[in-house]
Coordinates of C-alpha atoms and ligand atoms in Angstrom, one line a residue:
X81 CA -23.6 40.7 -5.3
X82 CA -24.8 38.1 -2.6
X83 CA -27.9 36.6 -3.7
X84 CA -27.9 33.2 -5.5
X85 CA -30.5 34.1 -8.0
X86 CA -29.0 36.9 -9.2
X87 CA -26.2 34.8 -10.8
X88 CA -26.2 33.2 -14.4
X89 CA -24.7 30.4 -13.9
X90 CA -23.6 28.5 -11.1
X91 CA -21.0 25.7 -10.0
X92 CA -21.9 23.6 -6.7
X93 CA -19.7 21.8 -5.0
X94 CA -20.8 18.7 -2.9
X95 CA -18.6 17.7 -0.4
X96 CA -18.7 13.8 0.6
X97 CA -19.4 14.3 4.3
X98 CA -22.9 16.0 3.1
X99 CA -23.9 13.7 0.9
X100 CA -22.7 10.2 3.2
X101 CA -23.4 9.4 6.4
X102 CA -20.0 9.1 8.2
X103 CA -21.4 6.5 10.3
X104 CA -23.3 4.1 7.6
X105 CA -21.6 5.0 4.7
X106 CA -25.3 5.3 3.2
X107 CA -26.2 8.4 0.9
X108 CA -28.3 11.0 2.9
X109 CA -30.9 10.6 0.1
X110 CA -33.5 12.9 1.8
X111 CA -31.1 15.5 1.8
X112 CA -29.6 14.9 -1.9
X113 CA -33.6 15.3 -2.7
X114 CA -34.1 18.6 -0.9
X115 CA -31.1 19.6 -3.1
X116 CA -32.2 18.6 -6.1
X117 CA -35.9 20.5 -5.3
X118 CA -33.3 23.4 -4.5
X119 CA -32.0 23.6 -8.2
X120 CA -35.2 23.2 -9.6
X121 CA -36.1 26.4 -7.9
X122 CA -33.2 28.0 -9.8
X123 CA -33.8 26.7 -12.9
X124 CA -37.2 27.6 -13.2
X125 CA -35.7 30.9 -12.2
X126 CA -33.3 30.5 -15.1
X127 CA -30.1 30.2 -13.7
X128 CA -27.6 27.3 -15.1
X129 CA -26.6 24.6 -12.3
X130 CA -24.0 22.3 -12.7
X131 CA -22.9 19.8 -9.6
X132 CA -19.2 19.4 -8.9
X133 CA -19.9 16.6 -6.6
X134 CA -17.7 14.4 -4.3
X135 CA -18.7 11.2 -2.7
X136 CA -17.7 8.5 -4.9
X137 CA -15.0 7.3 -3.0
X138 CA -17.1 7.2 0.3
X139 CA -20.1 5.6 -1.0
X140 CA -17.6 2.8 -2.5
X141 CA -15.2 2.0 0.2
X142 CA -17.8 1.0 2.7
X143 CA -19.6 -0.9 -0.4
X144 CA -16.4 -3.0 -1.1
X145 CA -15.7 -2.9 3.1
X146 CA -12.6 -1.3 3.3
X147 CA -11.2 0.0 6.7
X148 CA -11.5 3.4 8.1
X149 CA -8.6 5.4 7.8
X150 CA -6.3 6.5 4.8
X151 CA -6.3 4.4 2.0
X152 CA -3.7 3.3 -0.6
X153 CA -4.3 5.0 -4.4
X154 CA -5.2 1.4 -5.5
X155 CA -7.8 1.1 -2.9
X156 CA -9.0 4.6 -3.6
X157 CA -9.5 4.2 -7.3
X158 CA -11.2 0.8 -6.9
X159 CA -13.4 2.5 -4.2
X160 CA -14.0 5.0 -6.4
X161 CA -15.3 3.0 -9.7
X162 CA -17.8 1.2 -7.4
X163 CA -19.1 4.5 -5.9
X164 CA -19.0 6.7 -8.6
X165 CA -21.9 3.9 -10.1
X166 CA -24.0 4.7 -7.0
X167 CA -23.4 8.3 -7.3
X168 CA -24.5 8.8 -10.7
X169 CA -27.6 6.6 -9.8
X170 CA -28.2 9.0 -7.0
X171 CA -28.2 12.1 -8.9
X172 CA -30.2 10.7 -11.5
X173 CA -32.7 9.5 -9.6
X174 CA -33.1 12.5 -7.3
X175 CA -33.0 15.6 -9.9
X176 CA -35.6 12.7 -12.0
X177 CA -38.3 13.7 -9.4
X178 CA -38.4 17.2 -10.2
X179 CA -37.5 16.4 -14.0
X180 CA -34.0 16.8 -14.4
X181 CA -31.3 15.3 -16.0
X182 CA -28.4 14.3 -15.4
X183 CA -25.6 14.3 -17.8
X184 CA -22.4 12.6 -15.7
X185 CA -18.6 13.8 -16.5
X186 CA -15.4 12.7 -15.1
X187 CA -12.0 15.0 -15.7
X188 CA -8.4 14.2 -14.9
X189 CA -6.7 17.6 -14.1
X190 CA -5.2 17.8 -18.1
X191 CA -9.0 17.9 -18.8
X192 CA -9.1 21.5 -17.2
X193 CA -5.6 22.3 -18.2
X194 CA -4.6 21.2 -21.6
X195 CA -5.6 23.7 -24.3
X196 CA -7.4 21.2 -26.6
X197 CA -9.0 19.1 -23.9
X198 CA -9.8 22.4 -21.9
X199 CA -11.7 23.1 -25.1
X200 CA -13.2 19.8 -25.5
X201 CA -14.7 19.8 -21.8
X202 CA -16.2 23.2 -22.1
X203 CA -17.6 22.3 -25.7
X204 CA -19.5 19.4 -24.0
X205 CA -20.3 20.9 -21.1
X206 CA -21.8 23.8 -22.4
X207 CA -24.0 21.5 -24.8
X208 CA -24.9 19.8 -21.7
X209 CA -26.5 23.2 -20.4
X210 CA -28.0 24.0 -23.5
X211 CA -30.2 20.8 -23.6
X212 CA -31.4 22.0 -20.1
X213 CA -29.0 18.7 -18.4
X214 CA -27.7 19.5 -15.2
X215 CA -23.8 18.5 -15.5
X216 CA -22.5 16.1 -12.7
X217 CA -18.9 16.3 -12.7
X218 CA -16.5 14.3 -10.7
X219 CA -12.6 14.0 -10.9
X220 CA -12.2 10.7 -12.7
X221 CA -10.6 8.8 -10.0
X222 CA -10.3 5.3 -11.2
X223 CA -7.8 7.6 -13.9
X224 CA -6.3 9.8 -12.2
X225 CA -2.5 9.0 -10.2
X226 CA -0.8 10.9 -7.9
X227 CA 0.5 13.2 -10.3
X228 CA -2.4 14.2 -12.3
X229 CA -4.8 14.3 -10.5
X230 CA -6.6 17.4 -8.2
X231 CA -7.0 14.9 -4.9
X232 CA -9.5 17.6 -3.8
X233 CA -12.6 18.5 -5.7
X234 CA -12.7 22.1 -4.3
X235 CA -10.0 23.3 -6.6
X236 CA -11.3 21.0 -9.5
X237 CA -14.6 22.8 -9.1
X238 CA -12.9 26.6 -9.3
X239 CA -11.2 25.4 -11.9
X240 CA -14.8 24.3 -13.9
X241 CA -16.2 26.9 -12.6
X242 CA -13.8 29.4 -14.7
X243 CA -13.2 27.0 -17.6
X244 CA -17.3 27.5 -18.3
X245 CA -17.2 31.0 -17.3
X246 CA -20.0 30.6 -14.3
X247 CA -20.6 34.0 -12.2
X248 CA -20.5 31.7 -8.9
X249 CA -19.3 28.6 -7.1
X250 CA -20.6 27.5 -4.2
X251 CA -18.9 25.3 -2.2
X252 CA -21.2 23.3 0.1
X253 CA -19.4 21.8 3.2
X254 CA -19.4 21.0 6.9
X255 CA -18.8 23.8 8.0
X256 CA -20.4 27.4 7.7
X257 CA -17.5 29.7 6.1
X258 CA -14.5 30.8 7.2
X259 CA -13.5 31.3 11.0
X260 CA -10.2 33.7 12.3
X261 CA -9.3 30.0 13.5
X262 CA -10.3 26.6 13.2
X263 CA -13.6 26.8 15.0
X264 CA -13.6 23.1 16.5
X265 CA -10.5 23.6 18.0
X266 CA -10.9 27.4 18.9
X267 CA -14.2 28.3 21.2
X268 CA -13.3 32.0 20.3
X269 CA -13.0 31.9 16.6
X270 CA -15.3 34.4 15.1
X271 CA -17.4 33.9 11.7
X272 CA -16.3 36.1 8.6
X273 CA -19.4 36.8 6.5
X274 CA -17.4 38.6 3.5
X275 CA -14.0 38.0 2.2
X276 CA -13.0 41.0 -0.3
X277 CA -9.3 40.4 -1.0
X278 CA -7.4 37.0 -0.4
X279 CA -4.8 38.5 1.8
X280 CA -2.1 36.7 3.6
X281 CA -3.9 37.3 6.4
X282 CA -6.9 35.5 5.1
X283 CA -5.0 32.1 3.9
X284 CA -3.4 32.1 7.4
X285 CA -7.1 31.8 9.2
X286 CA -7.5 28.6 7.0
X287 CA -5.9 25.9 9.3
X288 CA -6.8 22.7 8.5
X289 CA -10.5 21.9 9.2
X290 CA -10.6 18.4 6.8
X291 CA -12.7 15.2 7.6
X292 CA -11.9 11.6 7.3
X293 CA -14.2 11.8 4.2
X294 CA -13.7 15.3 2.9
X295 CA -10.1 15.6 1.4
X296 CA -9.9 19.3 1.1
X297 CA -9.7 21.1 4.4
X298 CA -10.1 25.5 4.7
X299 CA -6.9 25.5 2.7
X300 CA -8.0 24.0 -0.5
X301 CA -11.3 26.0 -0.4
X302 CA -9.3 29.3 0.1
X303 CA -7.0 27.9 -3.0
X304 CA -10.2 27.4 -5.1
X305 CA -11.4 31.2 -3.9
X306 CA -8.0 32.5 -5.5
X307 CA -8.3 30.6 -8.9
X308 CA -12.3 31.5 -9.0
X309 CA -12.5 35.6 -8.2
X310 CA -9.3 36.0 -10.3
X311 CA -11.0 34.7 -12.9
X312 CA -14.6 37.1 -11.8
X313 CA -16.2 34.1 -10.4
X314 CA -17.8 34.6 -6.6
X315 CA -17.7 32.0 -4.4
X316 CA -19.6 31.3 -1.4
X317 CA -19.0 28.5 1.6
X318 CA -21.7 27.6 3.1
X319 CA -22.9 24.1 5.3
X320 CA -24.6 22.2 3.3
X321 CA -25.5 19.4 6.0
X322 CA -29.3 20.4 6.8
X323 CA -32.0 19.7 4.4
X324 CA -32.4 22.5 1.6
X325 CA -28.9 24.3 1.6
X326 CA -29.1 26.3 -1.0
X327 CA -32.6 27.7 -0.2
X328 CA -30.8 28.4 3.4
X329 CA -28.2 30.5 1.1
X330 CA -31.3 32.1 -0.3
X331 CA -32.7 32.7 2.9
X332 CA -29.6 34.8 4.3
X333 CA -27.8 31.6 6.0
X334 CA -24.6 31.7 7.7
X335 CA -21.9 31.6 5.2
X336 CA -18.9 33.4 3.4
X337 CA -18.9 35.2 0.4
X338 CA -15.9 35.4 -1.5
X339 CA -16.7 38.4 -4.1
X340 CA -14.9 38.7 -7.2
X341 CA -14.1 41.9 -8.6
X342 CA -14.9 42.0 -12.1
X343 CA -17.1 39.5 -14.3
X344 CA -15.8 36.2 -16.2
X345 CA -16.5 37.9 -19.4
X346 CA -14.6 40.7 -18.2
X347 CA -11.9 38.5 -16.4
X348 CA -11.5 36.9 -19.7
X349 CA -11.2 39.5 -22.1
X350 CA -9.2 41.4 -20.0
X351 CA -6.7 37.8 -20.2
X352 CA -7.0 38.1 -24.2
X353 CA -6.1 41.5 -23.8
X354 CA -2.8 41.0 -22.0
X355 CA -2.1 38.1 -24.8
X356 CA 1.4 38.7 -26.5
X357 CA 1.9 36.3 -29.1
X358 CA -0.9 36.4 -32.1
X359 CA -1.4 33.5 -34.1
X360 CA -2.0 35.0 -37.0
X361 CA -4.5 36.9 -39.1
X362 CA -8.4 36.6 -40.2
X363 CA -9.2 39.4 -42.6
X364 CA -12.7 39.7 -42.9
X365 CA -15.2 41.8 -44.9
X366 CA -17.6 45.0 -44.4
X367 CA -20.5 42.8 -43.3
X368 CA -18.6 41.4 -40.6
X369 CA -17.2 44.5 -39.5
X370 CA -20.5 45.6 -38.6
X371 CA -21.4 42.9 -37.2
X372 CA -18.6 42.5 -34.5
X373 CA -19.4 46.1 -33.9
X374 CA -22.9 45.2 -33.0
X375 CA -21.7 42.9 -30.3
X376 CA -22.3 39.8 -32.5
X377 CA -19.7 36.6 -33.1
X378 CA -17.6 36.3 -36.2
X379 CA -18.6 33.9 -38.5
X380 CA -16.7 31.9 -41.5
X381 CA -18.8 34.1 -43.9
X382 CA -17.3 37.5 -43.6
X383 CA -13.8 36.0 -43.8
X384 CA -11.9 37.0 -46.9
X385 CA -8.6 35.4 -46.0
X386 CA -6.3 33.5 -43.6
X387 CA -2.8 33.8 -42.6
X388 CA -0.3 32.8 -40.2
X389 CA 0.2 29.7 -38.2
X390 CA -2.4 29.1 -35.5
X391 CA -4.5 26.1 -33.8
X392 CA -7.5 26.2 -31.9
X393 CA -8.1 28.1 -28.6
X394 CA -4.8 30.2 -30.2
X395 CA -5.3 34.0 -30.3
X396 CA -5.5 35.9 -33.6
X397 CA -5.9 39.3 -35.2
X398 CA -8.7 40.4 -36.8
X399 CA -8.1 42.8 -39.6
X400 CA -10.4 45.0 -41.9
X401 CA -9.6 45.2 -45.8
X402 CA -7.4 47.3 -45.3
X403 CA -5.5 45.3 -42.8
X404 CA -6.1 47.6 -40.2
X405 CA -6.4 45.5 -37.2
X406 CA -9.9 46.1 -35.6
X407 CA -10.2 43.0 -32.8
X408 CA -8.7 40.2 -31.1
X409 CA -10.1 36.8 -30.5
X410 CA -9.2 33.2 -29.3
X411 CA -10.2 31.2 -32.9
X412 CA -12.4 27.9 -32.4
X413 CA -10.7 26.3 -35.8
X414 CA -7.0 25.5 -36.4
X415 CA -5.2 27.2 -39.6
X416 CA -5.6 24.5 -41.9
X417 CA -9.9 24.1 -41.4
X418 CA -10.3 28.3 -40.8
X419 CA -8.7 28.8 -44.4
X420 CA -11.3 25.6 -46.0
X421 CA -14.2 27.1 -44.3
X422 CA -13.3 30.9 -44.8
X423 CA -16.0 32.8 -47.1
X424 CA -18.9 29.8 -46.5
X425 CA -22.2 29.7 -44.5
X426 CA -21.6 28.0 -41.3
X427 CA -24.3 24.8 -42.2
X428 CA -21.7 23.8 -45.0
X429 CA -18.9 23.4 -41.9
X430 CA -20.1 20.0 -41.5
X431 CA -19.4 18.5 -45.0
X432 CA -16.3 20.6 -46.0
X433 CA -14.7 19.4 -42.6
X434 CA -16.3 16.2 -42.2
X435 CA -17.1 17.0 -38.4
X436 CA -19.6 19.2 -37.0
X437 CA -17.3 22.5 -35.5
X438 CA -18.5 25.5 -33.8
X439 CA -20.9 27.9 -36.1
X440 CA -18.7 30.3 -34.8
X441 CA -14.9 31.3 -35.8
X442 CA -14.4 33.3 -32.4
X443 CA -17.1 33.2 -30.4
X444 CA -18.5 36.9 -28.6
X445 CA -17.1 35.8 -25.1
X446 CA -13.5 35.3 -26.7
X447 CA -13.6 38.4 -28.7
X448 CA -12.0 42.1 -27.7
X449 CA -12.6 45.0 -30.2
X450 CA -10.1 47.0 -29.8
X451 CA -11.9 50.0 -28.6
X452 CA -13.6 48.3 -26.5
X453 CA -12.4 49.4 -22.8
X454 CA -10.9 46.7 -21.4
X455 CA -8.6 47.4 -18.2
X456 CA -5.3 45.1 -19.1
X457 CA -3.7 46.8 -15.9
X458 CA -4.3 43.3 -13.9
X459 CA -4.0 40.5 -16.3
X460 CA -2.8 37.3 -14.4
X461 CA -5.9 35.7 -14.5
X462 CA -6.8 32.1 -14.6
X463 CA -8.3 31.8 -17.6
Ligands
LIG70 N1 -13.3 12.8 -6.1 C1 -13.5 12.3 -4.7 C2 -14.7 11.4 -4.6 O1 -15.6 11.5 -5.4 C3 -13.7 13.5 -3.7 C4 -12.6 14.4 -3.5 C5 -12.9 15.4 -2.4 O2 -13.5 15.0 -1.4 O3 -12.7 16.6 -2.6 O4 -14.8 10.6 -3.6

């Protein structure tokens, strides 16, 4: 599949040297508005957007007038907490004239790879989309050290892009795609319009094609390609300098596609297929049986009892009345608040737990039947 408006929903990534002018340090607001007309387009067509984008620590340095050239962490972070200001502004103010909104979040890598925050993110995140917001995500910089943080928003953005299962990530840059060589320093380095396995081969044409305000070069964008098709996400590279770049995706633009082989539904249930350790054990009752066998979620009301020792995002078993196991699923509630709202209507969640959880136990998406036919032949996926 490579046609942007065939997707669901879609992950951009904004590198800093499209949105500031190298030279000024001033946003490129013209452009960030023919973007932001861009993902009205979508939306209007139905697809979710959500902006991975860069530029804090670009717009901020020359606002504080810091030197060209590397900076120190400290000087980074305080660059980034006067940019990111300005950036959010920006966003807000360009999506606002085709009547958007912008909801602004900042991760630290644990955000994208602790189970519990993981979970936390793509709660919000995914309540974002629902109220029709576009997220604008950002490494939280001012945060982040050495240690924990991504450095590069590339990866950060494949990694989003599979913790909200999005069908593809675009990755909009200075340069067109991927070349047999670096194509600055190579006159005969040819384009590659489609990349269908990340082969040694492949990571070897990456070189090192970074900016003085772009921190990931080829190589972090071909690390983000592995975490995103393992996990069924495509990805596409594309320039993102002239006016309207995703319309020039649209349009059949020079770029590279990165296609994933299976779907993130698929990517992920095939994951929760290849589990080992179970939790523990949800029985549940006839009702819910046939629901789950429509395709639907499972709900605290068809749950007869709990057992076992399991917290949220852990995977568990769920068993008929006769304890015959019939699925598997990654539960949204830990032990202790799945056995107090077991056998109630999801409204009463609220004032038995005294917090407002998920109206779902295991949610469809987390869910495999176990006849459903699910390849577990390849499971190392991101998840
Ligand atoms: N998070 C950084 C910023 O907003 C950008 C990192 C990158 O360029 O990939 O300045």
């Amino acid at each position: 599949m490579r046609d942007l408006s065939a997707f669901r929903r879609i992950v951009i990534k904004i590198g800093s040297a499209t949105l500031v002018d190298a030279k000024t340090g001033e946003l490129r607001t013209k452009w960030l508005d023919s973007l932001a007309a861009d993902i009205k387009g979508l939306t209007t067509n139905k697809t979710e957007i959500l902006v991975v984008s860069s530029g804090a620590i670009s717009l901020g340095r020359y606002r504080i007038n810091l030197p060209s050239g590397s900076l120190k962490l400290e000087e980074n972070q305080a660059a980034a907490a006067v940019g990111q200001i300005a950036l959010a502004q920006a966003w807000t103010s360009s999506l606002a004239k085709h009547d958007l909104i912008a909801g602004q979040i900042l991760l630290t890598r644990a955000d994208t790879e602790e189970r519990r925050r993981y979970l936390n993110a793509r709660a919000t995140i995914s309540t974002l989309l629902g109220f029709d917001a576009i997220p604008i995500i950002n490494e939280n910089d001012t945060i982040a050290t050495a240690e924990i943080r991504y450095g590069d928003n590339d990866r950060l953005a494949a990694r989003v892009a599979t913790m909200i299962s999005a069908d593809c990530l675009v990755l909009l840059s200075d340069i067109d795609g991927l070349y047999t060589a670096p194509p600055g320093k190579n006159p005969d380095a040819i384009h590659i319009p489609v990349v269908e396995r990340l082969t040694p081969q492949i990571e070897a044409m990456a070189g090192n094609a970074g900016t003085e305000n772009a921190r990931g070069g080829m190589t972090t964008k071909i690390e983000a390609a592995k975490i995103a098709t393992a996990a069924g996400t495509t990805m596409v590279i594309a320039n993102g300098r002239d006016l309207h770049p995703l319309q020039n995706i649209l349009d059949g633009g020079k770029c590279t596609w990165f296609t994933a082989r299976s779907t993130p539904v698929t990517a992920r249930k095939r994951w929760i297929s290849g589990q080992l350790q179970i939790g523990g054990q949800i029985v549940v009752d006839a009702g819910a049986i046939g629901a789950l066998k429509k395709g639907k979620s499972l709900l605290p009301a068809g749950i007869r009892s709990v057992s076992g020792s399991f917290k949220r995002g852990d995977l568990v078993s769920i068993c008929g009345p006769d304890s015959e196991e019939i699925a598997r699923g990654l539960t949204a509630y830990d032990r202790e608040d799945a056995v107090k709202i077991a056998g109630r209507n999801s409204r009463e969640i609220e004032a038995i737990l005294g917090y407002s959880g998920r109206t779902e136990l295991i949610h469809r998406d987390d869910l495999v039947m176990n006849d459903d036919q699910v390849d577990t032949a390849d499971h190392l996926v991101t998840n």
